[in-house]
CSV table of C-alpha atoms and ligand atoms in Angstrom, one decimal:
chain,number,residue,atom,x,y,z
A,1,UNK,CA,52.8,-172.8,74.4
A,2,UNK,CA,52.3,-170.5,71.8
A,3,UNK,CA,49.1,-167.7,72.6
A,4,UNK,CA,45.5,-168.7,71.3
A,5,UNK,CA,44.3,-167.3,68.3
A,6,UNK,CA,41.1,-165.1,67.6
A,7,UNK,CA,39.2,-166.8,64.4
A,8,UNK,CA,37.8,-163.9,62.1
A,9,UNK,CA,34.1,-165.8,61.6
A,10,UNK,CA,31.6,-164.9,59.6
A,11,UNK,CA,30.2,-164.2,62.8
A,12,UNK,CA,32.8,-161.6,64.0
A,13,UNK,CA,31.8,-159.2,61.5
A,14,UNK,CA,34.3,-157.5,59.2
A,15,UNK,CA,35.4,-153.7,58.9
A,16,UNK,CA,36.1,-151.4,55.9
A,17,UNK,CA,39.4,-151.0,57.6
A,18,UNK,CA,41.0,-154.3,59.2
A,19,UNK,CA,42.5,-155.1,55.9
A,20,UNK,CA,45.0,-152.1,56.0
A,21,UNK,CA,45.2,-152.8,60.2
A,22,UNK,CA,46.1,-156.3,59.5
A,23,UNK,CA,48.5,-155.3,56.6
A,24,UNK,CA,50.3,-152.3,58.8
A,25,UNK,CA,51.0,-155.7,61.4
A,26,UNK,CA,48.1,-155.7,64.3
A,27,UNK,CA,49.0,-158.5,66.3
A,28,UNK,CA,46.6,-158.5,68.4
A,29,UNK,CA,42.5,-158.1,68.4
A,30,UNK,CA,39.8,-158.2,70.7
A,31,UNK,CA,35.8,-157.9,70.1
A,32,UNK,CA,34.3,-155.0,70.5
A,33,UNK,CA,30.6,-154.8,69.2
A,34,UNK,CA,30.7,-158.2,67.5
A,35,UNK,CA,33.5,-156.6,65.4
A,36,UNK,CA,37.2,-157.3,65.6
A,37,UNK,CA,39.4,-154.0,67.4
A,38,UNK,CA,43.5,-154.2,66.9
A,39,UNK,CA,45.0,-153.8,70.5
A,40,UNK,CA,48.6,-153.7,69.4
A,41,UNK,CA,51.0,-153.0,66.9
A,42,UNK,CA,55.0,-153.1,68.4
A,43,UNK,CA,54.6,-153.0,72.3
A,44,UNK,CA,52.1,-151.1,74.2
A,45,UNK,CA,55.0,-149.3,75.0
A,46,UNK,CA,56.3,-148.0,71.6
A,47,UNK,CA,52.8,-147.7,70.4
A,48,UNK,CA,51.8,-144.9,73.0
A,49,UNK,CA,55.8,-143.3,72.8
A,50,UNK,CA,54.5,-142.9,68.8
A,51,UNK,CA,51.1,-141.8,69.2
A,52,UNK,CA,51.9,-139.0,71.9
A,53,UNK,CA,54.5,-137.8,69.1
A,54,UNK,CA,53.3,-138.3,65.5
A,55,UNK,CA,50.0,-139.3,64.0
A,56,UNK,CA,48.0,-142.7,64.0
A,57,UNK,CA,45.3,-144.4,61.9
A,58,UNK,CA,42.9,-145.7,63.9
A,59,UNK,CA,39.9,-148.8,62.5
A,60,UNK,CA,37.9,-148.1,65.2
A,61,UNK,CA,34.6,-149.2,63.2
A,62,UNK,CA,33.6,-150.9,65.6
A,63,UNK,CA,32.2,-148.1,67.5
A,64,UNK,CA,29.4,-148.7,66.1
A,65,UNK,CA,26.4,-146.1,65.0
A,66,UNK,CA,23.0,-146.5,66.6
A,67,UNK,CA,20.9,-144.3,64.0
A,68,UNK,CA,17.6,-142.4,65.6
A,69,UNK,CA,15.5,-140.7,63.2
A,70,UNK,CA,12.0,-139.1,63.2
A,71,UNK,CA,9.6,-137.4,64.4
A,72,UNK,CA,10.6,-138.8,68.1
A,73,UNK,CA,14.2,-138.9,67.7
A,74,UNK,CA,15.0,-136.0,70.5
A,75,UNK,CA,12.6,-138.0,73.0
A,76,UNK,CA,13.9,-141.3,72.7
A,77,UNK,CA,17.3,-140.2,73.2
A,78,UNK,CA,16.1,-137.6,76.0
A,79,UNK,CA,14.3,-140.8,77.6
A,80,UNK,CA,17.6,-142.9,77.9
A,81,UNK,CA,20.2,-140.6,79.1
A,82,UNK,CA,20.3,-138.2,82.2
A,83,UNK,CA,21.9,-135.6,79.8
A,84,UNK,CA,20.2,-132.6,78.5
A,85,UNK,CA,20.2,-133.4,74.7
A,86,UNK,CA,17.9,-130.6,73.8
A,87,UNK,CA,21.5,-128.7,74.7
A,88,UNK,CA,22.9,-130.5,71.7
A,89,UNK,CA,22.9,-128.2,68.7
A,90,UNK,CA,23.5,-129.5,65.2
A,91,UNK,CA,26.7,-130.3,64.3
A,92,UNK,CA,27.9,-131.0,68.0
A,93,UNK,CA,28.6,-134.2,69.8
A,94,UNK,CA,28.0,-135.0,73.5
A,95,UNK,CA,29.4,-137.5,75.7
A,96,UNK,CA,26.6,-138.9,77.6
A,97,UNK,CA,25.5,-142.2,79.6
A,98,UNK,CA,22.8,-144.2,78.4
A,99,UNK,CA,21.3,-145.5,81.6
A,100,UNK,CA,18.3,-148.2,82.9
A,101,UNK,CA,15.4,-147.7,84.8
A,102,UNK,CA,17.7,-148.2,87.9
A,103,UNK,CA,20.4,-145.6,86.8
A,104,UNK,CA,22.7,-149.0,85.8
A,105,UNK,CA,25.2,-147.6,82.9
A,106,UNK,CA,23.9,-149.8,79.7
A,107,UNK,CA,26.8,-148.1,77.4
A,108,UNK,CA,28.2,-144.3,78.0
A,109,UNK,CA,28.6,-143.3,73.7
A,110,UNK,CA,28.9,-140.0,72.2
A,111,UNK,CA,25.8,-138.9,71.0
A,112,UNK,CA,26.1,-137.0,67.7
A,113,UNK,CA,23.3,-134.6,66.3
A,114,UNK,CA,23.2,-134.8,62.4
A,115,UNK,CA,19.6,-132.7,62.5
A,116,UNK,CA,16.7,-131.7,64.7
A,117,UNK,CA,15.2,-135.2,63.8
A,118,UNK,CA,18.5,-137.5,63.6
A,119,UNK,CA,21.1,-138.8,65.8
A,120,UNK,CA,23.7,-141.3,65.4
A,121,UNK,CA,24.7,-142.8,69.0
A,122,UNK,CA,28.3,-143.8,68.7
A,123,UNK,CA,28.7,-146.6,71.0
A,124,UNK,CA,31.1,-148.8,73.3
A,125,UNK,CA,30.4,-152.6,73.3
A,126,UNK,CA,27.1,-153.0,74.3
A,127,UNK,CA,24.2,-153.9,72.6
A,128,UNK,CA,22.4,-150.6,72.0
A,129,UNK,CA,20.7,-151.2,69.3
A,130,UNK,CA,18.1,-153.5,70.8
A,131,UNK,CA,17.9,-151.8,74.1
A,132,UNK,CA,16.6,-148.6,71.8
A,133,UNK,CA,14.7,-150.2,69.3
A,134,UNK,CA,13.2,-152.4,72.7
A,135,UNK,CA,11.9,-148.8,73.7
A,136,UNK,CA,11.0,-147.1,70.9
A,137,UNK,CA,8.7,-150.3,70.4
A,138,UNK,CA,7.4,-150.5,73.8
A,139,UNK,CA,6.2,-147.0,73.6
A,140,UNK,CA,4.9,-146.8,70.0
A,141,UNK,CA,7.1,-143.9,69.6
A,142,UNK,CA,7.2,-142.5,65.8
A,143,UNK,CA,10.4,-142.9,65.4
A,144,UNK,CA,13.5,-145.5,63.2
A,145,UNK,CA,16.1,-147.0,64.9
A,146,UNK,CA,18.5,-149.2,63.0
A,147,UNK,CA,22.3,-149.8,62.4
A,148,UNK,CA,23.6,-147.4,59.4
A,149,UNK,CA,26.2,-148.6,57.1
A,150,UNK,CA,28.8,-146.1,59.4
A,151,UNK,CA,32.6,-146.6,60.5
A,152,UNK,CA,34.4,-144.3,62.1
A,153,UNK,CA,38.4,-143.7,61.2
A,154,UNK,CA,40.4,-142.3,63.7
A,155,UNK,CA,43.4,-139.8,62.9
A,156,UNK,CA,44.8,-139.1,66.5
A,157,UNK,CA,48.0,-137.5,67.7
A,158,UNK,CA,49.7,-134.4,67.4
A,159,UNK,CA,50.2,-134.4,63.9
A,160,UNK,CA,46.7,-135.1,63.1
A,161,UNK,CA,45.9,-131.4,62.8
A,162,UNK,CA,48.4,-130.8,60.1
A,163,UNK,CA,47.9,-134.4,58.4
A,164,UNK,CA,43.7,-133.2,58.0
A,165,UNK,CA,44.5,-129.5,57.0
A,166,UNK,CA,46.8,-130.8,54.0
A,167,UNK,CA,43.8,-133.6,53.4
A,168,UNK,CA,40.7,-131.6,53.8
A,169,UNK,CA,41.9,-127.7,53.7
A,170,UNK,CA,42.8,-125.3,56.3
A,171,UNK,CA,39.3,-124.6,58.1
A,172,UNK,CA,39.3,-127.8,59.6
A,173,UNK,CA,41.5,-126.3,62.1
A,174,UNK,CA,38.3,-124.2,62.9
A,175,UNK,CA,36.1,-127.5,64.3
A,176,UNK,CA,35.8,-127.1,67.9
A,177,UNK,CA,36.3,-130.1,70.2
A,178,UNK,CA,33.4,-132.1,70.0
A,179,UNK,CA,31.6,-130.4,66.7
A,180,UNK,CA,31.6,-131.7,63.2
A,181,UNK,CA,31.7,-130.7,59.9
A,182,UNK,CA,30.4,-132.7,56.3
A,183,UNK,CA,32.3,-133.0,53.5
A,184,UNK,CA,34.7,-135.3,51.3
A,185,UNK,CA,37.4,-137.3,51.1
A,186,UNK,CA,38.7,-139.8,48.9
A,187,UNK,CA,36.0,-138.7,47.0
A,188,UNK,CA,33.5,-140.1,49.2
A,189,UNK,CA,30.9,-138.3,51.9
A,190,UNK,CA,32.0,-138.0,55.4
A,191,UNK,CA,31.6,-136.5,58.6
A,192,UNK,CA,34.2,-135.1,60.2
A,193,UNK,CA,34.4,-134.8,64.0
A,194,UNK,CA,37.1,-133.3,66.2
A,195,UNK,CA,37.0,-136.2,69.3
A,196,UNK,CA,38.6,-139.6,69.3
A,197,UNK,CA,39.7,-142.0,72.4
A,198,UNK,CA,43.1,-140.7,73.2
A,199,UNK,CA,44.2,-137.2,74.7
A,200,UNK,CA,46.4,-136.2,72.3
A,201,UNK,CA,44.0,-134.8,69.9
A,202,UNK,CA,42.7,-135.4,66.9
A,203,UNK,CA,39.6,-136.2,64.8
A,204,UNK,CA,37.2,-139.1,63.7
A,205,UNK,CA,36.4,-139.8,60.3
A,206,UNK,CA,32.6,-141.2,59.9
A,207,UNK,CA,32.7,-143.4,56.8
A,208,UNK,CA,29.1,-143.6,55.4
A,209,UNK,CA,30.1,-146.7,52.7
A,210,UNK,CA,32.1,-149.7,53.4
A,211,UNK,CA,33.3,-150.5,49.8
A,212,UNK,CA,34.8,-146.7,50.0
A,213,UNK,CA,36.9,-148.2,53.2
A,214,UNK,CA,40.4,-148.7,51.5
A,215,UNK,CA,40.5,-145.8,49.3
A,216,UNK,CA,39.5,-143.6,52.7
A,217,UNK,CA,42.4,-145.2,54.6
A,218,UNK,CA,44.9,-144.7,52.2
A,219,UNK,CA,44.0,-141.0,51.7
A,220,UNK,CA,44.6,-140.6,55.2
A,221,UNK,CA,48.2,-142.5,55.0
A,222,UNK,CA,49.1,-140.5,51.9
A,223,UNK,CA,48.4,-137.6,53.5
A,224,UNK,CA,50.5,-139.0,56.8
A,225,UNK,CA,53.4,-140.0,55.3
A,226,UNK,CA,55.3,-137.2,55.9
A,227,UNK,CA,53.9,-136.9,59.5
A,228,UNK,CA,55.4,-140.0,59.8
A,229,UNK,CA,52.1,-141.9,60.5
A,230,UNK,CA,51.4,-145.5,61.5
A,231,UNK,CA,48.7,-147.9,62.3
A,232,UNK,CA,47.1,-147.8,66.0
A,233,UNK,CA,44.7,-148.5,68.1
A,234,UNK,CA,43.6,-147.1,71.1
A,235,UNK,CA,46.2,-146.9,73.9
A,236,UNK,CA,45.8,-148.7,77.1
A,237,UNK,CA,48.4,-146.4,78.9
A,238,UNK,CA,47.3,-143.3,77.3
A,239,UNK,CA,44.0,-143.9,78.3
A,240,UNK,CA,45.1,-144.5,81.7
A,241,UNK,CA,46.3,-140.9,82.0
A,242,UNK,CA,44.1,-139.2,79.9
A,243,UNK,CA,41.5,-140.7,82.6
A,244,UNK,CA,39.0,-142.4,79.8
A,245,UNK,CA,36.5,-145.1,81.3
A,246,UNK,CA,36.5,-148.4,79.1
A,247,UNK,CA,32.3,-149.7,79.3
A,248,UNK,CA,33.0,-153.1,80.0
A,249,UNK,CA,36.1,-153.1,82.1
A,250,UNK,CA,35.8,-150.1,84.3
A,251,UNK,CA,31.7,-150.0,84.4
A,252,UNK,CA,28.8,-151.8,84.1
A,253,UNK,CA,25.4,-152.3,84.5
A,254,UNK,CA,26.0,-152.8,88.3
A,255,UNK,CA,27.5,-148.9,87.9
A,256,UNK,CA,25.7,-145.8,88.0
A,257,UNK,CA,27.1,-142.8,86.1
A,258,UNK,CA,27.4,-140.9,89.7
A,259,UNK,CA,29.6,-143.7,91.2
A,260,UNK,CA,32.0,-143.4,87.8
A,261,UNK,CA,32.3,-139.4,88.1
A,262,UNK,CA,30.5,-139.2,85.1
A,263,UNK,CA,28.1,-137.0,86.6
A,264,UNK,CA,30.5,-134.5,85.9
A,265,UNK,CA,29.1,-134.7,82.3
A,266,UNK,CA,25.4,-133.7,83.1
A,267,UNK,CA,23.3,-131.9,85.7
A,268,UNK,CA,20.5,-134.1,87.3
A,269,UNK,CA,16.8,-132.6,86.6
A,270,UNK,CA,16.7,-131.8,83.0
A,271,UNK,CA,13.0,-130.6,81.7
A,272,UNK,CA,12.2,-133.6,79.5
A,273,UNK,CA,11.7,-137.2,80.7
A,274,UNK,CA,14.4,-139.7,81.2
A,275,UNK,CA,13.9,-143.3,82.5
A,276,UNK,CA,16.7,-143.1,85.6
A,277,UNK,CA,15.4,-139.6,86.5
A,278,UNK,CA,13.9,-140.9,90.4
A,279,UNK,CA,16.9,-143.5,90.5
A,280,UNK,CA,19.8,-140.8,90.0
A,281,UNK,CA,17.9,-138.7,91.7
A,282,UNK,CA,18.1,-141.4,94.8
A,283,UNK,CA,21.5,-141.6,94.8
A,284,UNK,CA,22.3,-137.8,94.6
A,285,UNK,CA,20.0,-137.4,97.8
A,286,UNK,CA,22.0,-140.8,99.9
A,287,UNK,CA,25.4,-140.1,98.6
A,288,UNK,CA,26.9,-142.5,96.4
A,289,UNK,CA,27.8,-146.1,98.1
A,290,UNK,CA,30.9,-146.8,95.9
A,291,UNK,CA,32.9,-144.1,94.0
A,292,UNK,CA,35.5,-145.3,91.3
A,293,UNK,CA,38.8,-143.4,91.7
A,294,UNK,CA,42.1,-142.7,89.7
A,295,UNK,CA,44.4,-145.2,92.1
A,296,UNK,CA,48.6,-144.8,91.8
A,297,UNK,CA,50.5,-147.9,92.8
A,298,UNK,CA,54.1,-147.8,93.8
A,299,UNK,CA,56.7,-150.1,93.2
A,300,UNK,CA,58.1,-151.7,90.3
A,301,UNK,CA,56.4,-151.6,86.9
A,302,UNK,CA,53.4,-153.8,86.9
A,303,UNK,CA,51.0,-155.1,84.2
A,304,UNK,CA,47.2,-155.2,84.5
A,305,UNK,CA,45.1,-158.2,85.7
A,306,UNK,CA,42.0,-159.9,83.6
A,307,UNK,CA,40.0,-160.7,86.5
A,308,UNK,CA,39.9,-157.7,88.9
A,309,UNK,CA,42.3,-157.3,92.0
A,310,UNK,CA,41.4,-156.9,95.5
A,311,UNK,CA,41.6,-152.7,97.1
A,312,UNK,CA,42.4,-153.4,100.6
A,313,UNK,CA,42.3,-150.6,103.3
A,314,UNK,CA,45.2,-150.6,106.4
A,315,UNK,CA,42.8,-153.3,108.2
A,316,UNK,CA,43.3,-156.0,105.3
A,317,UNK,CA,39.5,-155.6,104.7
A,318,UNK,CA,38.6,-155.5,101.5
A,319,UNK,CA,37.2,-152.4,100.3
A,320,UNK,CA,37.3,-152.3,96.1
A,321,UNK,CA,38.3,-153.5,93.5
A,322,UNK,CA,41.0,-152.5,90.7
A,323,UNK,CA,39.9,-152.9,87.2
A,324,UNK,CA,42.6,-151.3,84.9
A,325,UNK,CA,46.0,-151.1,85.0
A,326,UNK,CA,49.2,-149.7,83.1
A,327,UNK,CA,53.0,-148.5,84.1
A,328,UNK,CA,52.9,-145.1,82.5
A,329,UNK,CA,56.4,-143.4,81.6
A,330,UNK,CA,55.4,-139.9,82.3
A,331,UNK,CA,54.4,-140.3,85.5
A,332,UNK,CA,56.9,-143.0,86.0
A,333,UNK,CA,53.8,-144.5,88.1
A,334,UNK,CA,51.3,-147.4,87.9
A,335,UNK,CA,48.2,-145.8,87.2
A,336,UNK,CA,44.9,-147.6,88.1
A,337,UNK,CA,41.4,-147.3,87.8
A,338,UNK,CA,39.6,-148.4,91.0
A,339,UNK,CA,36.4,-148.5,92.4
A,340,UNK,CA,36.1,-149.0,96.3
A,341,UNK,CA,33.8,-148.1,99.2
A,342,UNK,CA,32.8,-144.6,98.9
A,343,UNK,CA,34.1,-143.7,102.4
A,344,UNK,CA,37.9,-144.7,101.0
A,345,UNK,CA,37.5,-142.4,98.1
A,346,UNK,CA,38.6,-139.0,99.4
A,347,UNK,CA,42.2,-137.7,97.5
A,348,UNK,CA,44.9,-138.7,99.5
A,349,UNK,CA,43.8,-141.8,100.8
A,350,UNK,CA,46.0,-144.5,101.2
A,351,UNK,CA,45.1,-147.9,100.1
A,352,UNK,CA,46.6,-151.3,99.3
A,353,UNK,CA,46.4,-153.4,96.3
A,354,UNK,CA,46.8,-157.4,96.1
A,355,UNK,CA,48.7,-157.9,92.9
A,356,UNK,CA,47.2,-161.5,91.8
A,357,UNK,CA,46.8,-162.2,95.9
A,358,UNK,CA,50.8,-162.6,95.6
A,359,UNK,CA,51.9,-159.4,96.5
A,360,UNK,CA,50.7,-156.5,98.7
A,361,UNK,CA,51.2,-152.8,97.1
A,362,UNK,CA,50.5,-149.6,98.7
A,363,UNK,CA,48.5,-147.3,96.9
A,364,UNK,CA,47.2,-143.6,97.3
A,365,UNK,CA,44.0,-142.0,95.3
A,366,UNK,CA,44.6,-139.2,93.0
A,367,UNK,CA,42.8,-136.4,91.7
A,368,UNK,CA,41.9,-136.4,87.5
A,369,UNK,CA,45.7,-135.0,86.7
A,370,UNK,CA,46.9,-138.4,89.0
A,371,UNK,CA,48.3,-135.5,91.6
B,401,THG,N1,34.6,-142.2,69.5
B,401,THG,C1,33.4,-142.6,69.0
B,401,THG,N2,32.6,-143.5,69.5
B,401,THG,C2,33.0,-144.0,70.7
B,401,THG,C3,34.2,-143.7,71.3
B,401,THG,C4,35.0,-142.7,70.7
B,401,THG,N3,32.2,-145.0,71.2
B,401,THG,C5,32.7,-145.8,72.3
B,401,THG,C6,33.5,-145.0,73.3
B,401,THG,N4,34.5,-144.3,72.6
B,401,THG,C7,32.6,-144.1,74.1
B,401,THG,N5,33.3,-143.6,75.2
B,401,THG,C8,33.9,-142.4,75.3
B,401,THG,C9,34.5,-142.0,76.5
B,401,THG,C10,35.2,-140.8,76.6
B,401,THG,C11,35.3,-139.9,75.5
B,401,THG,C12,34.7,-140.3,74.3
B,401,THG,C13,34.0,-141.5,74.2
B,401,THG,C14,35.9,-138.6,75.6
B,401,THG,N6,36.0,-138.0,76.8
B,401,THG,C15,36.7,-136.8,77.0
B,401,THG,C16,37.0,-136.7,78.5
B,401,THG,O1,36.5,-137.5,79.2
B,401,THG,O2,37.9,-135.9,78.8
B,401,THG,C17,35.9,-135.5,76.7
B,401,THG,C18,34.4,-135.6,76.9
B,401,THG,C19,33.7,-134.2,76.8
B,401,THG,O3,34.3,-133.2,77.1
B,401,THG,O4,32.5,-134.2,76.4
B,401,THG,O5,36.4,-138.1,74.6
B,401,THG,O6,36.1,-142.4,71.2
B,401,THG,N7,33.1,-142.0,67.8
């Protein structure tokens, strides 16, 4: 039986990019914000071995741009996220939750500060959009919130640093992780952040005009050739070690930022208002009920489930679940994200993990470095 296919509808909406993605052989897509993401190129395998080495092209335009502008922009965003924004100077970028009313994790984007009075929220695949412009509305706030004509292009790997200097110039080696700069290329107006899904470094390229998609992606693999650069997409096992949450897979609405150790990313009790400031401040008081933890399985080289797998403690009880998994070579380990009752959560703890209720794996929980 040959795998079903993905139909490119009107409806699944197109990117500058996916022509070169489709033409450098992306075999495989999901949807990601109504848009289509590449998942593979080779294997999974040869994929990550490449990007940890050399330099990838990413079309990651579907991380899409949520575009806040006026008079209100800093108290909108304030009023969605637990994280002090007024913290965010211009030309920085901060990784922060957007959250309900009950502290429920609606999408967890970087927020990027173009101007006192503008922000673009760059954001995993939820509908943001109408959860803002919901707000803004609701409140009469003075204030626009639309979708800009914005894609990012990721350059990530090793060799990205050199593959951008010969593109852009030397001082782009001067951009601080998480900062941006604005300028050119292709000749064509851009922002340029250092940040991008993996953990090999690297930087995003925020294309303000689709029809300028192509000439942008081949600048980049001109400039790559030497570097040896190919087509990617963000790394299922990389992501695994580098510890990066997927919104979606790993977290939900049912999931507040303090149970996914995101509250490592903000202080609680920042001056201006924000909607889950009494229900985050609820949970910080009564401890978190369920914590989601970096989970090593032993054994043979296994491959991640769609549905989740039961986290079992030495009872048989079941006390989690696992919701991403990937055999990484450099710890020679199954890495797993996890999230289980939050008296199982301490480092150390052992654990066991029903692959596909066939098979019974021990497990321990490890610290961010999977020690
Ligand atoms: N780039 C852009 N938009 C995005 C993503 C991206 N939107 C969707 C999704 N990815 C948002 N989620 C994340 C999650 C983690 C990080 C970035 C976006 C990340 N985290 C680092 C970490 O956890 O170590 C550093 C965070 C920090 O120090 O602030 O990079 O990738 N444009």
């Amino acid at each position: 039986m040959s795998a079903p296919k993905l139909v490119f509808s009107r409806r699944l909406r197109q990117t500058p990019f996916e022509k070169r993605a489709i033409e450098q052989g992306a075999k495989a897509f999901t949807v990601y914000n109504h848009m289509p993401l590449s998942s593979v190129y080779l294997t999974p395998e040869e994929d990550y071995a490449h990007l940890c080495e050399h330099v990838q092209a990413w079309d990651v335009a579907c991380e899409r741009q949520v575009e806040v502008v006026g008079k209100d922009a800093l108290a909108l965003v304030e009023l969605v996220t637990p994280r002090d924004i007024s913290k965010c100077a211009v030309g920085q970028c901060f990784y922060a939750p957007v959250c309900d009313e009950n502290g429920g994790i609606v999408n967890d984007p970087i927020i990027i500060r173009l101007g006192e009075d503008r922000f673009w929220i760059s954001i995993a695949d939820s509908d943001v959009l109408l959860w803002m412009k919901g707000i803004a509305y609701g409140r009469g706030m003075d204030v626009s919130v639309f979708e800009p004509d914005v894609s990012p292009l990721a350059v990530q790997g090793p060799k990205s640093f050199d593959l951008m200097a010969d593109l852009v110039g030397e001082h782009i080696r001067d951009i601080k992780f998480f900062w941006f700069i604005e300028t050119q290329i292709a000749g064509t107006k851009v922002v340029l952040a250092r940040s991008g899904w993996s953990g090999q470094g690297g930087f995003e390229i925020y294309l303000q005009d689709s029809s300028k998609g192509l000439d942008l992606w081949d600048a980049v693999w001109q400039a790559g050739e030497k570097y040896n650069i190919r087509a990617g997409c963000p790394n299922l096992i990389e992501r695994l070690e580098t510890g990066l949450l997927s919104y979606g897979s790993d977290m939900t609405l049912a999931d507040n930022p303090l149970e996914c150790g995101l509250g490592r990313f903000f202080k609680l009790g920042k001056p201006a208002e924000y909607m889950c400031r009494e229900a985050l401040d609820k949970v910080a008081t009564e401890g978190v009920k369920k914590k989601m933890v970096h989970l090593k399985i032993t054994g043979e080289k296994l491959t991640g489930p769609r549905s989740t797998w039961d986290v079992k403690n030495d009872q048989g009880e079941v006390v989690g679940i696992l919701t991403s998994l990937a055999y990484s070579p450099k710890f020679d380990s199954n890495l797993s994200f996890a999230t289980v009752d939050a008296a199982y959560g301490s480092f150390g703890q052992s654990l066991t993990v029903d692959i596909g209720g066939a098979e019974s794996r021990a497990a321990v929980v490890c610290n961010l470095k999977w020690e």
